[in-house]
Tab-separated table of C-alpha atoms and ligand atoms in Angstrom:
chain	number	residue	atom	x	y	z
A	72	UNK	CA	0.000	0.000	0.000
A	73	UNK	CA	1.170	3.544	-0.629
A	74	UNK	CA	1.325	6.141	2.134
A	75	UNK	CA	-1.215	8.956	2.425
A	76	UNK	CA	-1.686	9.697	6.122
A	77	UNK	CA	-1.091	12.920	8.026
A	78	UNK	CA	2.219	12.174	9.741
A	79	UNK	CA	5.691	11.381	8.531
A	80	UNK	CA	7.988	8.898	10.251
A	81	UNK	CA	11.664	9.415	10.913
A	82	UNK	CA	14.236	6.913	11.991
A	83	UNK	CA	15.449	8.584	15.150
A	84	UNK	CA	18.195	6.030	15.760
A	85	UNK	CA	19.455	2.578	14.950
A	86	UNK	CA	21.288	-0.091	16.875
A	87	UNK	CA	22.506	-3.655	16.819
A	88	UNK	CA	24.129	-6.306	18.963
A	89	UNK	CA	26.036	-9.481	18.214
A	90	UNK	CA	27.534	-11.986	20.656
A	91	UNK	CA	31.317	-12.009	21.127
A	92	UNK	CA	31.508	-15.724	20.303
A	93	UNK	CA	32.797	-16.417	16.779
A	94	UNK	CA	32.174	-19.767	15.057
A	95	UNK	CA	34.492	-20.025	12.055
A	96	UNK	CA	34.231	-22.500	9.194
A	97	UNK	CA	37.464	-24.011	10.517
A	98	UNK	CA	35.647	-24.752	13.820
A	99	UNK	CA	32.867	-26.524	11.917
A	100	UNK	CA	35.427	-28.605	10.018
A	101	UNK	CA	36.339	-30.152	13.392
A	102	UNK	CA	32.794	-31.327	14.200
A	103	UNK	CA	31.333	-32.264	10.813
A	104	UNK	CA	32.344	-33.432	7.345
A	105	UNK	CA	32.670	-30.029	5.686
A	106	UNK	CA	35.299	-27.541	4.580
A	107	UNK	CA	35.877	-23.816	4.651
A	108	UNK	CA	36.105	-23.942	0.863
A	109	UNK	CA	32.698	-25.689	0.423
A	110	UNK	CA	30.902	-23.324	2.791
A	111	UNK	CA	32.514	-20.180	1.381
A	112	UNK	CA	31.858	-21.178	-2.241
A	113	UNK	CA	28.250	-22.283	-1.731
A	114	UNK	CA	27.172	-19.574	0.725
A	115	UNK	CA	29.778	-16.792	1.054
A	116	UNK	CA	29.978	-17.432	4.809
A	117	UNK	CA	33.355	-17.529	6.582
A	118	UNK	CA	32.212	-17.099	10.179
A	119	UNK	CA	29.137	-16.348	12.269
A	120	UNK	CA	28.484	-15.082	15.788
A	121	UNK	CA	27.015	-17.429	18.383
A	122	UNK	CA	25.696	-16.869	21.896
A	123	UNK	CA	27.158	-18.495	24.976
A	124	UNK	CA	23.967	-20.293	26.113
A	125	UNK	CA	25.064	-20.130	29.751
A	126	UNK	CA	25.136	-16.340	29.777
A	127	UNK	CA	23.319	-14.980	26.729
A	128	UNK	CA	19.919	-15.430	25.203
A	129	UNK	CA	17.458	-13.757	22.852
A	130	UNK	CA	16.291	-11.361	25.569
A	131	UNK	CA	19.790	-10.207	26.499
A	132	UNK	CA	20.816	-9.745	22.848
A	133	UNK	CA	17.553	-7.937	22.043
A	134	UNK	CA	17.942	-5.713	25.105
A	135	UNK	CA	21.473	-4.715	24.052
A	136	UNK	CA	20.323	-3.921	20.529
A	137	UNK	CA	17.353	-1.769	21.572
A	138	UNK	CA	19.536	0.048	24.123
A	139	UNK	CA	22.055	0.729	21.361
A	140	UNK	CA	19.305	2.204	19.156
A	141	UNK	CA	17.932	4.291	22.042
A	142	UNK	CA	21.437	5.656	22.679
A	143	UNK	CA	21.752	6.561	18.990
A	144	UNK	CA	18.381	8.346	19.155
A	145	UNK	CA	19.350	9.968	22.478
A	146	UNK	CA	16.214	8.545	24.035
A	147	UNK	CA	15.260	6.297	26.914
A	148	UNK	CA	12.998	3.261	26.945
A	149	UNK	CA	10.366	5.338	28.746
A	150	UNK	CA	10.092	7.442	25.558
A	151	UNK	CA	8.779	4.412	23.628
A	152	UNK	CA	5.034	3.876	23.279
A	153	UNK	CA	5.546	0.387	21.923
A	154	UNK	CA	8.212	-2.213	21.153
A	155	UNK	CA	7.776	-4.753	18.352
A	156	UNK	CA	10.275	-7.608	18.561
A	157	UNK	CA	10.570	-9.905	15.546
A	158	UNK	CA	11.939	-13.362	16.320
A	159	UNK	CA	11.534	-17.099	15.789
A	160	UNK	CA	13.749	-17.945	18.742
A	161	UNK	CA	11.793	-16.389	21.616
A	162	UNK	CA	12.759	-17.783	25.002
A	163	UNK	CA	9.123	-18.578	25.772
A	164	UNK	CA	5.826	-18.127	23.981
A	165	UNK	CA	4.535	-16.413	27.141
A	166	UNK	CA	5.704	-13.874	28.109
A	167	UNK	CA	6.928	-12.347	24.872
A	168	UNK	CA	10.586	-11.399	24.673
A	169	UNK	CA	9.435	-7.845	23.945
A	170	UNK	CA	7.869	-7.569	27.427
A	171	UNK	CA	11.079	-8.732	29.094
A	172	UNK	CA	13.263	-6.445	26.977
A	173	UNK	CA	11.139	-3.469	27.975
A	174	UNK	CA	11.321	-4.545	31.620
A	175	UNK	CA	15.121	-4.764	31.348
A	176	UNK	CA	15.249	-1.281	29.845
A	177	UNK	CA	12.756	0.297	32.241
A	178	UNK	CA	10.195	1.051	29.538
A	179	UNK	CA	7.093	0.259	31.586
A	180	UNK	CA	4.143	0.313	30.788
A	181	UNK	CA	4.750	0.752	27.036
A	182	UNK	CA	3.123	-1.829	24.789
A	183	UNK	CA	5.311	-4.741	23.750
A	184	UNK	CA	4.792	-7.777	21.579
A	185	UNK	CA	6.695	-10.364	19.551
A	186	UNK	CA	6.089	-10.827	15.852
A	187	UNK	CA	6.856	-14.045	13.960
A	188	UNK	CA	7.744	-13.855	10.273
A	189	UNK	CA	11.062	-15.753	10.316
A	190	UNK	CA	13.784	-14.061	8.259
A	191	UNK	CA	11.217	-11.501	7.010
A	192	UNK	CA	10.526	-10.531	10.633
A	193	UNK	CA	12.446	-7.261	10.814
A	194	UNK	CA	10.905	-5.905	7.601
A	195	UNK	CA	7.421	-7.014	8.710
A	196	UNK	CA	7.920	-5.336	12.110
A	197	UNK	CA	9.266	-2.186	10.497
A	198	UNK	CA	6.224	-1.999	8.210
A	199	UNK	CA	3.795	-2.507	11.105
A	200	UNK	CA	5.608	0.012	13.319
A	201	UNK	CA	5.743	2.613	10.569
A	202	UNK	CA	2.023	2.295	9.856
A	203	UNK	CA	1.190	2.739	13.545
A	204	UNK	CA	3.252	5.917	13.788
A	205	UNK	CA	2.079	7.279	10.432
A	206	UNK	CA	-1.553	6.803	11.439
A	207	UNK	CA	-0.978	9.031	14.454
A	208	UNK	CA	-1.916	6.316	16.962
A	209	UNK	CA	1.609	6.079	18.376
A	210	UNK	CA	4.362	8.655	18.572
A	211	UNK	CA	7.504	6.581	19.155
A	212	UNK	CA	7.883	2.870	18.363
A	213	UNK	CA	10.901	0.623	18.786
A	214	UNK	CA	11.353	-2.090	16.156
A	215	UNK	CA	13.784	-4.900	16.687
A	216	UNK	CA	14.685	-8.177	15.005
A	217	UNK	CA	16.697	-10.751	16.906
A	218	UNK	CA	17.413	-14.427	16.479
A	219	UNK	CA	19.783	-16.846	18.158
A	220	UNK	CA	19.731	-19.474	15.426
A	221	UNK	CA	22.740	-21.316	16.894
A	222	UNK	CA	20.372	-22.662	19.568
A	223	UNK	CA	17.949	-24.195	17.040
A	224	UNK	CA	20.264	-25.813	14.505
A	225	UNK	CA	21.555	-29.345	14.739
A	226	UNK	CA	25.336	-29.327	14.308
A	227	UNK	CA	25.047	-32.934	13.132
A	228	UNK	CA	23.314	-31.550	10.037
A	229	UNK	CA	25.908	-29.915	7.833
A	230	UNK	CA	23.489	-28.603	5.212
A	231	UNK	CA	21.528	-26.382	7.634
A	232	UNK	CA	23.766	-25.549	10.596
A	233	UNK	CA	26.566	-23.963	8.559
A	234	UNK	CA	24.246	-21.173	7.386
A	235	UNK	CA	23.064	-19.606	10.599
A	236	UNK	CA	24.307	-17.195	13.257
A	237	UNK	CA	23.016	-14.935	16.022
A	238	UNK	CA	22.400	-11.178	15.853
A	239	UNK	CA	19.968	-8.364	16.593
A	240	UNK	CA	19.200	-5.073	14.849
A	241	UNK	CA	16.848	-2.293	15.919
A	242	UNK	CA	15.494	1.106	14.933
A	243	UNK	CA	13.530	3.761	16.786
A	244	UNK	CA	10.661	5.232	14.758
A	245	UNK	CA	9.373	8.668	15.655
A	246	UNK	CA	6.481	10.773	14.427
A	247	UNK	CA	7.565	13.669	12.206
A	248	UNK	CA	5.537	16.622	10.994
A	249	UNK	CA	6.898	16.159	7.436
A	250	UNK	CA	4.590	13.538	5.832
A	251	UNK	CA	7.134	12.907	3.077
A	252	UNK	CA	9.456	11.166	5.530
A	253	UNK	CA	9.083	7.470	6.185
A	254	UNK	CA	7.866	4.450	4.289
A	255	UNK	CA	6.912	5.273	0.689
A	256	UNK	CA	5.810	1.757	-0.097
A	257	UNK	CA	5.571	-1.501	1.771
A	258	UNK	CA	4.594	-5.044	0.936
A	259	UNK	CA	4.178	-8.114	3.135
A	260	UNK	CA	3.378	-11.498	1.616
A	261	UNK	CA	3.070	-15.099	2.739
A	262	UNK	CA	2.412	-18.447	1.119
A	263	UNK	CA	1.831	-21.003	3.848
A	264	UNK	CA	1.559	-23.783	1.291
A	265	UNK	CA	5.345	-23.787	1.211
A	266	UNK	CA	5.872	-24.118	4.986
A	267	UNK	CA	7.469	-27.562	4.724
A	268	UNK	CA	10.530	-26.043	3.032
A	269	UNK	CA	11.643	-24.346	6.259
A	270	UNK	CA	10.212	-25.118	9.672
A	271	UNK	CA	11.046	-25.767	13.279
A	272	UNK	CA	9.058	-28.719	14.625
A	273	UNK	CA	8.515	-29.139	18.361
A	274	UNK	CA	6.484	-32.363	18.213
A	275	UNK	CA	6.597	-35.514	16.064
A	276	UNK	CA	3.169	-34.830	14.604
A	277	UNK	CA	4.439	-31.576	13.098
A	278	UNK	CA	6.886	-33.384	10.829
A	279	UNK	CA	5.225	-33.878	7.428
A	280	UNK	CA	5.278	-37.243	5.697
A	281	UNK	CA	7.599	-35.848	3.033
A	282	UNK	CA	10.248	-35.237	5.693
A	283	UNK	CA	10.013	-38.359	7.841
A	284	UNK	CA	13.404	-39.642	6.691
A	285	UNK	CA	15.045	-36.321	7.584
A	286	UNK	CA	17.267	-37.132	10.570
A	287	UNK	CA	17.246	-33.642	12.126
A	288	UNK	CA	16.109	-33.600	15.734
A	289	UNK	CA	12.922	-32.002	17.061
A	290	UNK	CA	13.496	-28.421	18.186
A	291	UNK	CA	15.899	-27.849	15.291
A	292	UNK	CA	15.379	-26.142	11.979
A	293	UNK	CA	14.566	-28.336	8.992
A	294	UNK	CA	15.141	-26.999	5.524
A	295	UNK	CA	14.851	-28.074	1.923
A	296	UNK	CA	17.812	-26.001	0.766
A	297	UNK	CA	17.155	-26.295	-2.954
A	298	UNK	CA	13.475	-25.324	-2.649
A	299	UNK	CA	14.305	-22.355	-0.444
A	300	UNK	CA	17.070	-21.313	-2.812
A	301	UNK	CA	14.696	-21.230	-5.815
A	302	UNK	CA	12.007	-19.424	-3.817
A	303	UNK	CA	14.470	-16.839	-2.535
A	304	UNK	CA	16.027	-16.040	-5.913
A	305	UNK	CA	12.592	-15.545	-7.501
A	306	UNK	CA	11.044	-13.563	-4.677
A	307	UNK	CA	14.093	-11.361	-4.295
A	308	UNK	CA	13.749	-10.204	-7.867
A	309	UNK	CA	9.954	-9.962	-7.723
A	310	UNK	CA	9.864	-7.918	-4.546
A	311	UNK	CA	12.410	-5.382	-5.800
A	312	UNK	CA	10.765	-5.021	-9.199
A	313	UNK	CA	7.330	-4.619	-7.570
A	314	UNK	CA	8.575	-1.902	-5.197
A	315	UNK	CA	10.300	-0.003	-8.001
A	316	UNK	CA	7.196	-0.199	-10.208
A	317	UNK	CA	4.797	0.858	-7.445
A	318	UNK	CA	6.913	3.833	-6.379
A	319	UNK	CA	7.992	4.843	-9.893
A	320	UNK	CA	11.570	4.862	-8.636
A	321	UNK	CA	14.598	3.664	-10.592
A	322	UNK	CA	17.568	1.746	-9.214
A	323	UNK	CA	19.545	5.035	-9.391
A	324	UNK	CA	17.097	6.687	-6.950
A	325	UNK	CA	17.807	4.150	-4.197
A	326	UNK	CA	21.019	4.619	-2.264
A	327	UNK	CA	21.050	1.110	-0.738
A	328	UNK	CA	19.134	-2.136	-1.143
A	329	UNK	CA	19.341	-3.534	2.392
A	330	UNK	CA	18.911	-7.253	1.821
A	331	UNK	CA	18.377	-10.221	4.092
A	332	UNK	CA	21.647	-12.150	4.208
A	333	UNK	CA	20.679	-15.728	3.382
A	334	UNK	CA	23.332	-16.836	0.905
A	335	UNK	CA	25.651	-14.632	-1.110
A	336	UNK	CA	24.739	-16.550	-4.278
A	337	UNK	CA	21.041	-15.699	-3.774
A	338	UNK	CA	21.936	-12.013	-3.438
A	339	UNK	CA	24.282	-12.149	-6.460
A	340	UNK	CA	21.622	-13.827	-8.626
A	341	UNK	CA	19.065	-11.136	-7.815
A	342	UNK	CA	21.638	-8.386	-8.353
A	343	UNK	CA	22.483	-9.703	-11.789
A	344	UNK	CA	18.860	-10.184	-12.853
A	345	UNK	CA	17.866	-6.645	-11.866
A	346	UNK	CA	21.179	-4.981	-12.628
A	347	UNK	CA	21.966	-3.645	-9.162
A	348	UNK	CA	25.453	-2.172	-8.782
A	349	UNK	CA	27.751	-3.794	-6.198
A	350	UNK	CA	28.051	-0.641	-4.109
A	351	UNK	CA	24.272	-0.499	-3.566
A	352	UNK	CA	23.968	-3.974	-2.089
A	353	UNK	CA	25.655	-4.369	1.270
A	354	UNK	CA	26.955	-7.812	2.169
A	355	UNK	CA	28.038	-8.910	5.628
A	356	UNK	CA	27.121	-12.600	5.426
A	357	UNK	CA	30.821	-13.502	5.327
A	358	UNK	CA	31.144	-12.352	8.950
A	359	UNK	CA	27.666	-12.993	10.389
A	360	UNK	CA	25.995	-15.767	8.395
A	361	UNK	CA	22.200	-15.771	8.235
A	362	UNK	CA	20.857	-14.353	11.499
A	363	UNK	CA	17.189	-14.633	10.466
A	364	UNK	CA	15.185	-11.701	11.910
A	365	UNK	CA	18.440	-10.081	13.072
A	366	UNK	CA	19.935	-9.803	9.615
A	367	UNK	CA	18.297	-6.796	7.922
A	368	UNK	CA	18.391	-4.640	11.073
A	369	UNK	CA	22.062	-5.477	11.584
A	370	UNK	CA	22.849	-4.479	7.977
A	371	UNK	CA	20.855	-1.275	8.343
A	372	UNK	CA	22.711	-0.325	11.519
A	373	UNK	CA	26.134	-0.998	10.035
A	374	UNK	CA	25.266	1.077	6.945
A	375	UNK	CA	23.775	3.878	9.051
A	376	UNK	CA	26.645	4.087	11.528
A	377	UNK	CA	29.292	3.959	8.791
A	378	UNK	CA	27.615	6.798	6.876
A	379	UNK	CA	26.757	4.649	3.844
A	380	UNK	CA	23.102	5.598	4.245
A	381	UNK	CA	22.107	9.077	5.303
A	382	UNK	CA	19.114	11.287	5.934
A	383	UNK	CA	17.661	12.618	2.703
A	384	UNK	CA	18.303	9.331	0.861
A	385	UNK	CA	15.950	6.552	-0.185
A	386	UNK	CA	16.598	2.953	0.814
A	387	UNK	CA	14.829	-0.328	0.145
A	388	UNK	CA	14.763	-3.122	2.720
A	389	UNK	CA	14.028	-6.626	1.440
A	390	UNK	CA	13.623	-9.991	3.139
A	391	UNK	CA	12.240	-13.485	2.641
A	392	UNK	CA	12.099	-16.565	4.809
A	393	UNK	CA	10.118	-19.288	6.524
A	394	UNK	CA	6.378	-19.256	6.249
A	395	UNK	CA	7.059	-18.842	3.438
A	396	UNK	CA	7.145	-15.052	3.784
A	397	UNK	CA	8.615	-12.142	1.842
A	398	UNK	CA	8.468	-8.377	2.314
A	399	UNK	CA	9.780	-5.004	1.211
A	400	UNK	CA	9.904	-1.503	2.652
A	401	UNK	CA	10.975	1.584	0.688
A	402	UNK	CA	11.986	4.573	2.808
A	403	UNK	CA	12.601	8.255	2.430
A	404	UNK	CA	15.064	8.800	5.280
B	640	COA	N1	29.802	-29.324	3.506
B	640	COA	C1	30.127	-30.174	2.523
B	640	COA	N2	29.217	-30.765	1.733
B	640	COA	C2	27.925	-30.486	1.959
B	640	COA	C3	27.514	-29.606	2.987
B	640	COA	C4	28.526	-29.030	3.773
B	640	COA	N3	28.236	-28.168	4.782
B	640	COA	N4	26.174	-29.513	2.965
B	640	COA	C5	25.745	-30.304	1.966
B	640	COA	N5	26.792	-30.896	1.377
B	640	COA	C6	26.788	-31.819	0.240
B	640	COA	C7	25.498	-32.579	0.110
B	640	COA	O1	25.485	-33.717	0.954
B	640	COA	C8	25.521	-32.964	-1.342
B	640	COA	O2	26.366	-34.055	-1.511
B	640	COA	P1	26.026	-35.203	-2.581
B	640	COA	O3	26.062	-34.507	-3.916
B	640	COA	O4	27.106	-36.188	-2.395
B	640	COA	O5	24.660	-35.706	-2.215
B	640	COA	C9	26.179	-31.760	-1.999
B	640	COA	O6	26.902	-31.074	-0.954
B	640	COA	C10	25.219	-30.816	-2.647
B	640	COA	O7	24.156	-30.573	-1.731
B	640	COA	P2	23.012	-29.566	-2.043
B	640	COA	O8	22.076	-29.526	-0.894
B	640	COA	O9	22.461	-29.837	-3.412
B	640	COA	O10	23.860	-28.201	-2.114
B	640	COA	P3	23.412	-26.810	-2.605
B	640	COA	O11	24.284	-26.388	-3.708
B	640	COA	O12	21.924	-26.733	-2.816
B	640	COA	O13	23.783	-25.902	-1.363
B	640	COA	C11	22.689	-24.782	0.439
B	640	COA	C12	23.127	-26.127	-0.124
B	640	COA	C13	21.978	-25.029	1.760
B	640	COA	C14	23.924	-23.925	0.686
B	640	COA	C15	21.753	-24.072	-0.577
B	640	COA	O14	20.747	-24.962	-1.009
B	640	COA	C16	21.094	-22.849	-0.036
B	640	COA	O15	21.747	-21.889	0.337
B	640	COA	N6	19.746	-22.822	0.024
B	640	COA	C17	19.014	-21.696	0.568
B	640	COA	C18	19.067	-21.752	2.060
B	640	COA	C19	18.593	-20.481	2.706
B	640	COA	O16	18.904	-19.419	2.268
B	640	COA	N7	17.856	-20.634	3.819
B	640	COA	C20	17.380	-19.537	4.590
B	640	COA	C21	16.335	-18.759	3.878
B	640	COA	S1	15.872	-17.365	4.766
């Protein structure tokens, strides 16, 4: 939908957090039949960050990321009306991680809820948060995406576990009197018919017949890599072309395409099909792997803090993931 409401929305600050723990391809070589060369060639990943489960979790990483964004915005948690926390690795289904993050930060009694859209989670949450501020219902909304994928992959499964890492990224959205600021176009899509390509079963009955010979344990991510690869390459192109058509913008008008980091080959394929220049597509998958809902927010924060995206510019955020879901968000910063 295009924007036509009374208020604009500015990104008042951005933040991120990653654990100190680094899991390199060389470390994986010691525990499974793989190689740095195979992983780097097939995915572009060299290392990823992982939590220390004894001391870190989704709530602590999310708290650090939101605090980092609040610091950047020169705000406090009490300034937030609402926090939306996108994740598929919440500590519990009740309470939400968002409630505990706000308690940690002292942002009581602001609204807080978790949102589940897998790797599309940050872009979904950003779109929801922006619409709530633009409508005038809320003045200041925190949006965060955080996943600790290292806790839900089976390191006996070399085709899934090598891809994922842990990270969080956040932004603070604030009402602005200039209605031209904020999201120019957003799209959120899902096709639940494809759920069996990427899912996290908790009980035996959730494993579909087509996957019964898959040896991955319950509580760990199952993935049909080839299916997801095809889906991602197609949707990546579709979502960018749709957003450009709907906004009437050209590739030259967008300063950065902030893309979910799933596999460098998926990003390269989409870049080639649409003709996106290298310097407009940020890549950090080599250092962080795929951090699911953490990925797009982490990229945004690194671009923002390094001055590669600035106020006055237009950016497009794009993601796809389990569900299957896919989403875009075009911004006038
Ligand atoms: N190290 C070494 N060999 C591996 C391996 C690893 N970590 N993982 C798989 N292999 C092997 C397979 O066993 C297979 O061997 P075989 O030919 O003897 O049977 C071979 O490599 C090819 O496997 P395949 O699954 O066809 O590889 P691929 O080229 O499709 O790459 C992925 C696998 C997972 C990297 C790729 O499918 C992918 O990135 N998919 C998208 C995943 C994704 O982005 N998920 C998140 C979406 S948000």
